[in-house]
Amino acid sequence: MAVGPHPRWVEVADVDGDGWPDLVTANYHDAIENGSVSVLRNLGGKVFAKPVTYGVGVGPYIVRAANANHDDMPDLVVGNYDGQSVSILINRGDGTFAPEVRYATGWNLGVAVADLDHDGDNDIAVANFKENTITILKNDGNGAFTRSANFAVGRQPRSIQAAILKGDGDVDLAVALAGTSEVIQLANDGSGGFAGAPATCAVGVNPKTLIVADFDGNGGHDLATANTGAGTVSVLLDVSPPGSARSRVRDPSRGAGRAAHLRRRGARGADPGGRNAPGRPARGALGRDHRPR
C-alpha cells in the first residue's frame, strides 16, 4: 500500500470508530519541505482503503493517536523533527481530520501523550534531541495547547514515554538519552511539573527506542530500550514496592541500578550499526547534521 514519501512511523488506532484498527503513517518527505501523514482506514480486517493524506510540518518523524478534545475519537499528534514543532490534527468524528494546528517545540524525535496534570485531558511531552530539553504542552480541554514548561535533561533525548512510575497515581516521564546511554525517570510533582532531580540508570550504547510494559507480571512498569550502538536490548525491572516515593529498577541478573543487556542474534562487534549508519545520529556532536535518515 503506497503512502507518502519516506514513511518513518506507523501508528495503529480505530480512527473512524467502526471497531477495526486503522493505520496512520508519518511521512518524512525531506528536511526542507512540509511532510504529511497518511490515514489508511480498515474496511473489514483484510482490506484497507486508499490512503488519505494530510499536510503537517517539516520532517515528521513520529505520530501518536490520542483523544485531545473529549469526543472519544482519536486525534493525531505529529512530531516534526526538522520543523521543530508538533502538529495537532483533530478528528472530525468520522476518521477524517481537520487541518493541522502547529505548536513550536525543538528538534524532536520523541512524543508522549498523557494527562499530566490530573485535569481529565491529554497533554503532550516532547523530547527535543538537539536542544537536550523536554517541552510540555498543556491541553486547555478543547484540543488547543500552550507551552507550560521547557527544561533541560541529559544529552540527546531520543525517545520518551509517559507512565505511572511511582505509586502515587501521577503520570511520570521516562526518557532515553542517546548521548549518554542512559534512561532517566522524571517524577511528576502532582500538577504536571517535573522539576525534581531525575533517577538515572545506564543502558546500552545509543538507546534509540524506549517502551514501557510489565515484563515480570508484578503490576509494575518496567522499561526496555533498543540500543543501536551496541546491538542490544536493555531491560529495566521496576522493583519498587507499591506506593513507594520513587520507582527503582534493577538488572534481573546483575542487581539494582544496572540494565540487563540482551544481545540480539547475529550481532557482530560492539557497534554493528556503525557510527554513521542510516538512522543513527552522530554522538556528541550537536553542531553537525543530526537529521534522521
mmCIF file of N, CA, C and O in Angstrom, residues 95-136:
data_model
loop_
_atom_site.group_PDB
_atom_site.id
_atom_site.type_symbol
_atom_site.label_atom_id
_atom_site.label_comp_id
_atom_site.label_asym_id
_atom_site.label_seq_id
_atom_site.Cartn_x
_atom_site.Cartn_y
_atom_site.Cartn_z
ATOM 1 N N GLY A 95 -13.260 9.745 11.140
ATOM 2 C CA GLY A 95 -11.993 9.246 10.634
ATOM 3 C C GLY A 95 -11.312 10.175 9.658
ATOM 4 O O GLY A 95 -10.250 9.833 9.128
ATOM 5 N N THR A 96 -11.910 11.328 9.396
ATOM 6 C CA THR A 96 -11.217 12.376 8.637
ATOM 7 C C THR A 96 -10.778 13.451 9.625
ATOM 8 O O THR A 96 -11.309 13.548 10.748
ATOM 9 N N PHE A 97 -9.821 14.286 9.189
ATOM 10 C CA PHE A 97 -9.175 15.182 10.137
ATOM 11 C C PHE A 97 -9.158 16.625 9.634
ATOM 12 O O PHE A 97 -9.008 16.883 8.442
ATOM 13 N N ALA A 98 -9.323 17.546 10.573
ATOM 14 C CA ALA A 98 -9.228 18.969 10.267
ATOM 15 C C ALA A 98 -7.774 19.320 9.965
ATOM 16 O O ALA A 98 -6.853 18.601 10.357
ATOM 17 N N PRO A 99 -7.528 20.430 9.271
ATOM 18 C CA PRO A 99 -6.150 20.845 9.014
ATOM 19 C C PRO A 99 -5.363 21.007 10.309
ATOM 20 O O PRO A 99 -5.908 21.331 11.362
ATOM 21 N N GLU A 100 -4.073 20.789 10.201
ATOM 22 C CA GLU A 100 -3.192 20.840 11.364
ATOM 23 C C GLU A 100 -3.206 22.200 12.047
ATOM 24 O O GLU A 100 -3.403 23.243 11.419
ATOM 25 N N VAL A 101 -2.959 22.169 13.355
ATOM 26 C CA VAL A 101 -2.587 23.352 14.126
ATOM 27 C C VAL A 101 -1.207 23.053 14.686
ATOM 28 O O VAL A 101 -0.980 21.987 15.275
ATOM 29 N N ARG A 102 -0.273 23.980 14.510
ATOM 30 C CA ARG A 102 1.136 23.703 14.794
ATOM 31 C C ARG A 102 1.612 24.481 16.013
ATOM 32 O O ARG A 102 1.255 25.639 16.212
ATOM 33 N N TYR A 103 2.449 23.806 16.836
ATOM 34 C CA TYR A 103 2.996 24.403 18.053
ATOM 35 C C TYR A 103 4.516 24.247 18.051
ATOM 36 O O TYR A 103 5.036 23.176 17.748
ATOM 37 N N ALA A 104 5.216 25.303 18.409
ATOM 38 C CA ALA A 104 6.677 25.287 18.400
ATOM 39 C C ALA A 104 7.217 24.427 19.531
ATOM 40 O O ALA A 104 6.742 24.477 20.673
ATOM 41 N N THR A 105 8.224 23.623 19.207
ATOM 42 C CA THR A 105 8.950 22.833 20.212
ATOM 43 C C THR A 105 10.434 22.980 19.903
ATOM 44 O O THR A 105 10.941 24.066 19.757
ATOM 45 N N GLY A 106 11.148 21.852 19.810
ATOM 46 C CA GLY A 106 12.532 21.822 19.359
ATOM 47 C C GLY A 106 12.660 20.748 18.296
ATOM 48 O O GLY A 106 11.676 20.281 17.727
ATOM 49 N N TRP A 107 13.894 20.329 18.026
ATOM 50 C CA TRP A 107 14.159 19.263 17.058
ATOM 51 C C TRP A 107 13.784 17.939 17.706
ATOM 52 O O TRP A 107 14.615 17.267 18.320
ATOM 53 N N ASN A 108 12.528 17.543 17.587
ATOM 54 C CA ASN A 108 12.004 16.450 18.397
ATOM 55 C C ASN A 108 12.002 15.120 17.646
ATOM 56 O O ASN A 108 11.694 15.047 16.461
ATOM 57 N N LEU A 109 12.345 14.072 18.399
ATOM 58 C CA LEU A 109 12.282 12.695 17.902
ATOM 59 C C LEU A 109 11.346 11.829 18.734
ATOM 60 O O LEU A 109 11.065 10.692 18.350
ATOM 61 N N GLY A 110 10.885 12.343 19.864
ATOM 62 C CA GLY A 110 10.004 11.566 20.729
ATOM 63 C C GLY A 110 8.836 12.401 21.215
ATOM 64 O O GLY A 110 8.999 13.575 21.574
ATOM 65 N N VAL A 111 7.643 11.788 21.244
ATOM 66 C CA VAL A 111 6.429 12.456 21.715
ATOM 67 C C VAL A 111 5.654 11.473 22.588
ATOM 68 O O VAL A 111 5.472 10.304 22.212
ATOM 69 N N ALA A 112 5.201 11.933 23.747
ATOM 70 C CA ALA A 112 4.339 11.141 24.626
ATOM 71 C C ALA A 112 3.079 11.946 24.911
ATOM 72 O O ALA A 112 3.130 13.172 25.073
ATOM 73 N N VAL A 113 1.938 11.256 24.980
ATOM 74 C CA VAL A 113 0.651 11.907 25.213
ATOM 75 C C VAL A 113 -0.008 11.263 26.430
ATOM 76 O O VAL A 113 -0.178 10.039 26.470
ATOM 77 N N ALA A 114 -0.359 12.078 27.423
ATOM 78 C CA ALA A 114 -0.996 11.572 28.644
ATOM 79 C C ALA A 114 -1.538 12.749 29.439
ATOM 80 O O ALA A 114 -1.154 13.909 29.208
ATOM 81 N N ASP A 115 -2.423 12.476 30.392
ATOM 82 C CA ASP A 115 -2.942 13.505 31.293
ATOM 83 C C ASP A 115 -1.915 13.726 32.399
ATOM 84 O O ASP A 115 -1.863 12.976 33.375
ATOM 85 N N LEU A 116 -1.118 14.763 32.255
ATOM 86 C CA LEU A 116 -0.015 15.003 33.180
ATOM 87 C C LEU A 116 -0.429 15.797 34.415
ATOM 88 O O LEU A 116 0.275 15.754 35.432
ATOM 89 N N ASP A 117 -1.546 16.530 34.349
ATOM 90 C CA ASP A 117 -1.902 17.434 35.439
ATOM 91 C C ASP A 117 -3.243 17.124 36.091
ATOM 92 O O ASP A 117 -3.797 17.961 36.802
ATOM 93 N N HIS A 118 -3.782 15.938 35.843
ATOM 94 C CA HIS A 118 -5.000 15.472 36.517
ATOM 95 C C HIS A 118 -6.229 16.327 36.212
ATOM 96 O O HIS A 118 -7.162 16.378 37.018
ATOM 97 N N ASP A 119 -6.276 16.957 35.041
ATOM 98 C CA ASP A 119 -7.467 17.756 34.729
ATOM 99 C C ASP A 119 -8.398 17.041 33.755
ATOM 100 O O ASP A 119 -9.378 17.620 33.286
ATOM 101 N N GLY A 120 -8.101 15.795 33.412
ATOM 102 C CA GLY A 120 -9.007 14.994 32.607
ATOM 103 C C GLY A 120 -8.785 15.037 31.118
ATOM 104 O O GLY A 120 -9.537 14.416 30.367
ATOM 105 N N ASP A 121 -7.761 15.781 30.654
ATOM 106 C CA ASP A 121 -7.483 15.787 29.221
ATOM 107 C C ASP A 121 -5.993 15.520 28.979
ATOM 108 O O ASP A 121 -5.154 15.690 29.854
ATOM 109 N N ASN A 122 -5.686 15.102 27.769
ATOM 110 C CA ASN A 122 -4.335 14.661 27.442
ATOM 111 C C ASN A 122 -3.418 15.833 27.108
ATOM 112 O O ASN A 122 -3.750 16.684 26.280
ATOM 113 N N ASP A 123 -2.264 15.829 27.747
ATOM 114 C CA ASP A 123 -1.209 16.793 27.487
ATOM 115 C C ASP A 123 -0.116 16.118 26.648
ATOM 116 O O ASP A 123 -0.185 14.919 26.352
ATOM 117 N N ILE A 124 0.908 16.867 26.287
ATOM 118 C CA ILE A 124 1.950 16.361 25.402
ATOM 119 C C ILE A 124 3.318 16.661 26.006
ATOM 120 O O ILE A 124 3.573 17.776 26.480
ATOM 121 N N ALA A 125 4.189 15.656 25.988
ATOM 122 C CA ALA A 125 5.594 15.836 26.368
ATOM 123 C C ALA A 125 6.449 15.510 25.157
ATOM 124 O O ALA A 125 6.259 14.481 24.512
ATOM 125 N N VAL A 126 7.392 16.389 24.848
ATOM 126 C CA VAL A 126 8.185 16.292 23.625
ATOM 127 C C VAL A 126 9.663 16.231 23.994
ATOM 128 O O VAL A 126 10.153 17.058 24.776
ATOM 129 N N ALA A 127 10.385 15.258 23.431
ATOM 130 C CA ALA A 127 11.826 15.130 23.633
ATOM 131 C C ALA A 127 12.554 15.816 22.483
ATOM 132 O O ALA A 127 12.465 15.372 21.335
ATOM 133 N N ASN A 128 13.272 16.900 22.788
ATOM 134 C CA ASN A 128 13.970 17.697 21.781
ATOM 135 C C ASN A 128 15.432 17.263 21.709
ATOM 136 O O ASN A 128 16.235 17.568 22.598
ATOM 137 N N PHE A 129 15.776 16.575 20.644
ATOM 138 C CA PHE A 129 17.050 15.880 20.516
ATOM 139 C C PHE A 129 18.245 16.820 20.499
ATOM 140 O O PHE A 129 19.238 16.606 21.206
ATOM 141 N N LYS A 130 18.211 17.853 19.694
ATOM 142 C CA LYS A 130 19.356 18.755 19.579
ATOM 143 C C LYS A 130 19.478 19.707 20.769
ATOM 144 O O LYS A 130 20.575 20.056 21.201
ATOM 145 N N GLU A 131 18.334 20.152 21.299
ATOM 146 C CA GLU A 131 18.357 21.134 22.387
ATOM 147 C C GLU A 131 18.612 20.508 23.748
ATOM 148 O O GLU A 131 18.855 21.223 24.732
ATOM 149 N N ASN A 132 18.513 19.178 23.859
ATOM 150 C CA ASN A 132 18.671 18.482 25.143
ATOM 151 C C ASN A 132 17.621 18.945 26.154
ATOM 152 O O ASN A 132 17.920 19.164 27.331
ATOM 153 N N THR A 133 16.374 19.078 25.681
ATOM 154 C CA THR A 133 15.301 19.571 26.537
ATOM 155 C C THR A 133 14.041 18.736 26.364
ATOM 156 O O THR A 133 13.894 17.977 25.403
ATOM 157 N N ILE A 134 13.120 18.919 27.308
ATOM 158 C CA ILE A 134 11.761 18.384 27.230
ATOM 159 C C ILE A 134 10.802 19.566 27.229
ATOM 160 O O ILE A 134 10.909 20.470 28.073
ATOM 161 N N THR A 135 9.864 19.566 26.278
ATOM 162 C CA THR A 135 8.822 20.595 26.226
ATOM 163 C C THR A 135 7.497 19.977 26.662
ATOM 164 O O THR A 135 7.136 18.891 26.199
ATOM 165 N N ILE A 136 6.781 20.659 27.542
ATOM 166 C CA ILE A 136 5.452 20.235 27.992
ATOM 167 C C ILE A 136 4.416 21.171 27.388
ATOM 168 O O ILE A 136 4.499 22.395 27.551
#
